[in-house]
Coordinates of C-alpha atoms and ligand atoms in Angstrom, one line a residue:
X103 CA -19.3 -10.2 -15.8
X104 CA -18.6 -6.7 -14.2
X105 CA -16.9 -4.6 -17.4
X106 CA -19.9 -2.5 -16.6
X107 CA -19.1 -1.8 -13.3
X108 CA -16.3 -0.2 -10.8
X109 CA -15.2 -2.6 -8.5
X110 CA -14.2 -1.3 -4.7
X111 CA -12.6 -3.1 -1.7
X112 CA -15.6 -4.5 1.1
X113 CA -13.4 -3.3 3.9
X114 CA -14.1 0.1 2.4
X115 CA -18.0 -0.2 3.6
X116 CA -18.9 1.1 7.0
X117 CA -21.5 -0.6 8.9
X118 CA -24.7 1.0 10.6
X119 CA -24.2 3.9 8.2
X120 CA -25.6 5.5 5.2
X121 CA -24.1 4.6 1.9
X122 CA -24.6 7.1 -0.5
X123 CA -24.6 4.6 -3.7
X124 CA -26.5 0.8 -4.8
X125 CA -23.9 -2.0 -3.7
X126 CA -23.8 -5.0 -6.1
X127 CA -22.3 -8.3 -5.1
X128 CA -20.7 -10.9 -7.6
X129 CA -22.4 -14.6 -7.0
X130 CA -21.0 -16.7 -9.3
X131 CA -20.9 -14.9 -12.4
X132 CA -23.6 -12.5 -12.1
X133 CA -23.7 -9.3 -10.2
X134 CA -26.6 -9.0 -7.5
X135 CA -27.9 -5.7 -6.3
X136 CA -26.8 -5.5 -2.9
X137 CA -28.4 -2.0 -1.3
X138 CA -29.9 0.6 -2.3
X139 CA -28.5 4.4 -2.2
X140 CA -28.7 5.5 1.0
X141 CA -29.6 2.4 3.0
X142 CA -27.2 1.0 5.7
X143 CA -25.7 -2.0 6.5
X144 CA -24.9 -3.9 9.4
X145 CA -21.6 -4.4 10.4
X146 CA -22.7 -8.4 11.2
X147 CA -23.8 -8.5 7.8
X148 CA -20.5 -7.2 6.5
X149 CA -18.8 -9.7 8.5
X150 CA -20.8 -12.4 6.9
X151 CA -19.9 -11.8 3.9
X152 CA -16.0 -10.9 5.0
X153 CA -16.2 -14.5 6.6
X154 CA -17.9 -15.9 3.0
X155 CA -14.4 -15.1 1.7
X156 CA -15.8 -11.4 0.0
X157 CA -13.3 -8.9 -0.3
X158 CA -14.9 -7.0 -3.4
X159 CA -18.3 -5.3 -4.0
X160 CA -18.9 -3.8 -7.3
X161 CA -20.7 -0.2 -7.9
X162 CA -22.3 1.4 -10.8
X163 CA -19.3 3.7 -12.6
X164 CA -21.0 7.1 -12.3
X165 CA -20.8 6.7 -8.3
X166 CA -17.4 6.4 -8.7
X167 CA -16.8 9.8 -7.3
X168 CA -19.3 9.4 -4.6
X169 CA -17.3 6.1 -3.6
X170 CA -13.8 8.3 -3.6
X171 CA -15.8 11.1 -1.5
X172 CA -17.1 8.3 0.9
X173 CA -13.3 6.9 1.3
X174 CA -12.1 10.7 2.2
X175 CA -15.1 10.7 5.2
X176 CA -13.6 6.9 6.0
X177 CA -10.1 7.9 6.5
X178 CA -11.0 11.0 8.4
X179 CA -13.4 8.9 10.7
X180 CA -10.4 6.5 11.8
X181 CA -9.6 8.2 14.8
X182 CA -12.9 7.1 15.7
X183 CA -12.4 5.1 19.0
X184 CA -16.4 3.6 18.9
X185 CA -15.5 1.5 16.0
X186 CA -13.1 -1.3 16.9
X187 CA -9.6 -1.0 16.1
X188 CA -9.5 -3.7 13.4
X189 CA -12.2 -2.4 11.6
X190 CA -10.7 0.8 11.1
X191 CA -7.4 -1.0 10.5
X192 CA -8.9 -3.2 7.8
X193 CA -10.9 0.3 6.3
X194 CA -6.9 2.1 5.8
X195 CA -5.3 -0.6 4.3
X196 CA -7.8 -1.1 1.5
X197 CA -8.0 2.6 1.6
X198 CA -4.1 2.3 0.6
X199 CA -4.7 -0.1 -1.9
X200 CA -7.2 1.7 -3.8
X201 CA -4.9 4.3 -3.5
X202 CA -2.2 2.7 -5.3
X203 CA -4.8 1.5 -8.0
X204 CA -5.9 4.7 -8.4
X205 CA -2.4 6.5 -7.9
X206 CA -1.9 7.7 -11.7
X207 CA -5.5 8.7 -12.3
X208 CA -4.9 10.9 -8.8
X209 CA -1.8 12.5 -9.4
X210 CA -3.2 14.0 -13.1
X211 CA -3.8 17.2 -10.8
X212 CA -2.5 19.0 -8.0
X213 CA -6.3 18.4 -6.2
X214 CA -5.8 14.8 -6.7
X215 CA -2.2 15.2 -5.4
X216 CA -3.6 16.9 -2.1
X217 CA -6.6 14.8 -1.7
X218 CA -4.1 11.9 -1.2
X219 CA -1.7 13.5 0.8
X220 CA -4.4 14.6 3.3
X221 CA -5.4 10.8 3.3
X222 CA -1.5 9.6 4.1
X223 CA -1.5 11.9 7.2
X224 CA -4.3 10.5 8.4
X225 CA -3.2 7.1 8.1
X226 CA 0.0 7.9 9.7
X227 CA -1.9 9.8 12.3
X228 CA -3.7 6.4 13.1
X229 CA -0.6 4.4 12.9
X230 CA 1.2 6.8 15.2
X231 CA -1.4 6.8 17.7
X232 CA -2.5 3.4 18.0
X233 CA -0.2 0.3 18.9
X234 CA -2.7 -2.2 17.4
X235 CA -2.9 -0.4 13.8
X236 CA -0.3 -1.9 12.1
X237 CA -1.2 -5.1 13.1
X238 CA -4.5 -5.1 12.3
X239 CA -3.3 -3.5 8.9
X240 CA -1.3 -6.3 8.2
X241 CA -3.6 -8.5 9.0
X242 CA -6.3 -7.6 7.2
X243 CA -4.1 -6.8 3.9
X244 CA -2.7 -10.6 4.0
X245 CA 0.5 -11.4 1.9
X246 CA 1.1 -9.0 -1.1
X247 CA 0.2 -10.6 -4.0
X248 CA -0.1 -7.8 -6.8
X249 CA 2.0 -4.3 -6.7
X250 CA -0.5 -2.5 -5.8
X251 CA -0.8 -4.6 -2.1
X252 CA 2.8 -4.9 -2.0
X253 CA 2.6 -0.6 -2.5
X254 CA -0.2 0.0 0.7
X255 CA 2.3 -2.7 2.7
X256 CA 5.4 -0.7 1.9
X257 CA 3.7 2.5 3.1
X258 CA 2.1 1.5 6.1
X259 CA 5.3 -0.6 7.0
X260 CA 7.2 2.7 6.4
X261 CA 4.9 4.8 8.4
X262 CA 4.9 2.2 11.4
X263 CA 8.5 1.8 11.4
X264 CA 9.4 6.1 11.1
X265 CA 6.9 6.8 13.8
X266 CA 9.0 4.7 16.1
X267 CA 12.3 6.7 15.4
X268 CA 12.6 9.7 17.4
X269 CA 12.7 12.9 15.1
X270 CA 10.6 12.1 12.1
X271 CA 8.6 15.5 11.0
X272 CA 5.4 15.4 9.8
X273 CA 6.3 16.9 6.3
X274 CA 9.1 14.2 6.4
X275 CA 7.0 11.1 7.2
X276 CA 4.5 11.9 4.7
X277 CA 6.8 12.5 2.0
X278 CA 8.0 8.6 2.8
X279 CA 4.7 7.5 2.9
X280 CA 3.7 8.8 -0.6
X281 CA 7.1 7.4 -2.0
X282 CA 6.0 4.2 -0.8
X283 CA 3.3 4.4 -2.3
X284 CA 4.5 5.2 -5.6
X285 CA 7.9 3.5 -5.3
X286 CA 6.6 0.9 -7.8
X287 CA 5.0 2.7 -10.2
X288 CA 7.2 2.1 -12.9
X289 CA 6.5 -1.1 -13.0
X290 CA 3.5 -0.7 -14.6
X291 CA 5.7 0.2 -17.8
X292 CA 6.9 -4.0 -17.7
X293 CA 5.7 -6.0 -20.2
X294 CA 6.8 -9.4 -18.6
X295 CA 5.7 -11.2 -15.5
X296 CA 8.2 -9.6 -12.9
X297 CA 6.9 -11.4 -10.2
X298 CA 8.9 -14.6 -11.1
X299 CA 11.9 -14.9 -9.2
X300 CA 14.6 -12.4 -10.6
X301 CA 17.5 -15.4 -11.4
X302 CA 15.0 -16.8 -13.7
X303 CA 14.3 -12.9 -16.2
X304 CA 16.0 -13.2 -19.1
X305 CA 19.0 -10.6 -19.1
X306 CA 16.8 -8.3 -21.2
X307 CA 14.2 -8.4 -18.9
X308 CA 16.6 -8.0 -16.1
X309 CA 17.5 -4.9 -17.5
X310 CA 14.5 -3.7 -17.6
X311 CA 13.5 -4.3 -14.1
X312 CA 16.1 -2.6 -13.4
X313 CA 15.0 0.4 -15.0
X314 CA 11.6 0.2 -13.1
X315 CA 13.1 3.2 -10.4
X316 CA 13.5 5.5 -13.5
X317 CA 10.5 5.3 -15.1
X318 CA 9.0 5.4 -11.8
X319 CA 10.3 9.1 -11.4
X320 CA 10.0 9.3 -15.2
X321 CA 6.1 8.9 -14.9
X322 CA 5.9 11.4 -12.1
X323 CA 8.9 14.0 -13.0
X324 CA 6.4 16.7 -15.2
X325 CA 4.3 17.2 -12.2
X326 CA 5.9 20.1 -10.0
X327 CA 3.5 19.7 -7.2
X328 CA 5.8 15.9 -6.3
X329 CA 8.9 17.1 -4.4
X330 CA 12.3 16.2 -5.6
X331 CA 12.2 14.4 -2.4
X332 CA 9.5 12.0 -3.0
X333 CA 10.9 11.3 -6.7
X334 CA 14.7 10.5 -4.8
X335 CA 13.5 8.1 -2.9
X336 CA 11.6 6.6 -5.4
X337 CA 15.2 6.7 -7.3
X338 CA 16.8 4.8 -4.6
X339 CA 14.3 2.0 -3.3
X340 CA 16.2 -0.5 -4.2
X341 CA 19.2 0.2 -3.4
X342 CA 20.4 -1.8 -0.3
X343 CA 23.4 -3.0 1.5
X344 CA 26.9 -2.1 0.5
X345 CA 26.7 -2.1 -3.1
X346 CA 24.3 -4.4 -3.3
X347 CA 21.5 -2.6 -4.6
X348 CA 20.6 -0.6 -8.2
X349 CA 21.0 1.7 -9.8
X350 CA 23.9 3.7 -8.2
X351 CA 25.6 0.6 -5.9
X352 CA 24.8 3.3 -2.8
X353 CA 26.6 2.1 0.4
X354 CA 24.4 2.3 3.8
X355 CA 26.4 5.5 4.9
X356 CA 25.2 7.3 1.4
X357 CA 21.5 7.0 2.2
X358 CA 19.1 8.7 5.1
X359 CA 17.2 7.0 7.5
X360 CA 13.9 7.8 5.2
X361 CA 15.9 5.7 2.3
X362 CA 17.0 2.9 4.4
X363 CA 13.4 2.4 5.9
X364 CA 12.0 2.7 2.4
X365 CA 14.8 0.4 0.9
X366 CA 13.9 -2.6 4.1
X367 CA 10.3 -2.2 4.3
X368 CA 10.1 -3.0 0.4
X369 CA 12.7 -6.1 0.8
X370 CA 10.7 -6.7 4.0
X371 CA 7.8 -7.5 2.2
X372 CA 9.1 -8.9 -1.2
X373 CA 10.2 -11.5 1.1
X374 CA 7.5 -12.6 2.9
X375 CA 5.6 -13.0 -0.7
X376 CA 8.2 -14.9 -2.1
X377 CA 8.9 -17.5 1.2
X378 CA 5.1 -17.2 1.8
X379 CA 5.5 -15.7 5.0
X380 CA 3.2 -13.8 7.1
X381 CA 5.4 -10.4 8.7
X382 CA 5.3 -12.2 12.0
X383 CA 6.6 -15.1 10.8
X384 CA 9.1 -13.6 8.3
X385 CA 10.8 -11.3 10.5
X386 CA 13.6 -13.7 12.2
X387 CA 14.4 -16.1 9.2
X388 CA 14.2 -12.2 7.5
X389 CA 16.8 -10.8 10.3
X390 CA 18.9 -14.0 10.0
X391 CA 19.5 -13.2 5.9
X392 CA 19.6 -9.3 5.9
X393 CA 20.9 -8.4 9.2
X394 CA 24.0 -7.3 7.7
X395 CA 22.6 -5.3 5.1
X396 CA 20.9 -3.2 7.1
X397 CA 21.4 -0.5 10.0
X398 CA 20.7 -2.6 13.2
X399 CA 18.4 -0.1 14.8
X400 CA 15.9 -0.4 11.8
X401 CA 15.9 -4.0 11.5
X402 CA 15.2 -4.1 15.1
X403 CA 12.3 -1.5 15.4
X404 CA 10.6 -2.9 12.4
X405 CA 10.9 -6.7 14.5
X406 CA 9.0 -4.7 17.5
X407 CA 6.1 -3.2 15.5
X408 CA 5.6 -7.0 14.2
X409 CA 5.8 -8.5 18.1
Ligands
LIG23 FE1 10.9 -1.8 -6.8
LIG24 FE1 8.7 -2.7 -4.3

């Protein structure tokens, strides 16, 4: 129905202003022209089709670029207190998960590289600033149901969770945010549904999950503009616990706070896909199974951000 066309996320559209490209909808299994170039919508008419269960609108592919140049304008309008808070919440998180769709086309060049970092600082700018973000992030993103939603969760979890810690930088935070954002990456390497529970991979396939760190930073590696940094905590995302974790067995003491957070936001959230749980549901049953695994302090600060 739509190989001809670039699909992009509706909670990318902003109401009452311009959109610089024709908006198609699916009904059934035709695409219907939506707007035209340059016409606006209403926001009520965005919610309509939000409540109608929308969450996709499709665009011609050479407006692609305009659509990527409109999400840049987006992120930097989220500080934007005249819009309401959910609204901008719902625009960054499928700002993230485009992101992560898009995240190997980006990082071909050291433009695409920036472009995205500029757009992570912003979000943790937003996050930082405004109580209600998260929650509205979360809310709007639902439960993870591809890597690529599981990828925005992880970095906006991470984001949420280091801005409540006392002595996160700004080069620091947004270095965790991108490895979030990444951190999965190399699963795009696996040739096997991964998403079934692990017990039931055969061993081969086990093994190669367990690779999916490595050829993460494997993917990434050639391009000197990603810090060692980022590509380390890529490395160690799933390691957890004492011992528990792949590939090195890292005890707790062994990893930073920037690891730790990285290594529970992604468990955080693999768990409330796989019980089905929304955050604020998943966080005591969550507590009750990992408490040990993890430092205390972080457990607890990602339980405020999610009460
Ligand atoms: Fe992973
Ligand atoms: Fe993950």
């Amino acid at each position: 129905m739509s190989n001809d066309f670039y699909t992009i996320r509706l909670n990318t559209i902003r109401g009452n202003e311009e959109i610089p490209f024709d908006l198609y909808v699916a009904v059934g299994n035709r695409l219907v022209h939506y707007t035209r170039a340059m016409d606006a919508v209403e926001v009520d008419r965005l919610r309509g089709l939000k409540n109608h269960g929308v969450k996709k609108l499709f665009i011609r592919p050479e407006d692609e670029s305009a659509y990527l140049k409109y999400l840049e304008v987006g992120i930097e309008a989220l500080s934007n207190k005249s819009v309401a808070v959910e609204d901008r919440a719902a625009r960054a998180s499928d700002t993230l998960i485009v992101s992560a769709e898009n995240a190997e086309k980006n990082l071909d060049t050291e433009v695409g590289y920036e472009s995205q970092l500029r757009q992570l600082e912003q979000i943790s700018g937003f996050i930082g600033e405004d109580r209600k973000a998260i929650k509205g992030m979360l809310q709007a993103s639902g439960l993870s149901k591809d890597t690529n939603q599981h990828s925005a969760t992880v970095c906006s979890l991470s984001i949420a969770v280091a801005s409540k810690l006392e002595g996160f930088e700004t080069k620091e935070l947004t270095e965790l945010a991108y490895a979030a954002l990444l951190h999965d990456i190399g699963k795009a390497r696996l040739k096997f549904d991964y998403n079934r529970p692990y017990e039931e991979l055969t061993k081969d396939q086990q093994r190669q999950y367990q690779q999916h760190p490595a050829d993460g930073v494997g993917l990434l590696a050639g391009k000197p503009f990603i810090s060692p940094r980022i590509l380390g905590l890529i490395a160690g995302h799933e390691e957890y616990g004492e011992g528990r974790g792949y590939p090195e067995k890292k005890n707790l003491f062994q990893m930073d706070t920037a690891y730790q957070i990285l290594s529970l936001t992604n468990k955080f959230d693999r768990f409330c896909t796989v019980k089905n749980l929304a955050p604020f549901q998943a966080i005591d049953p969550f507590f009750e199974q990992n408490a040990a695994f993890y430092d205390e302090n972080l457990i607890g600060t990602l339980a405020t951000i999610l009460t």
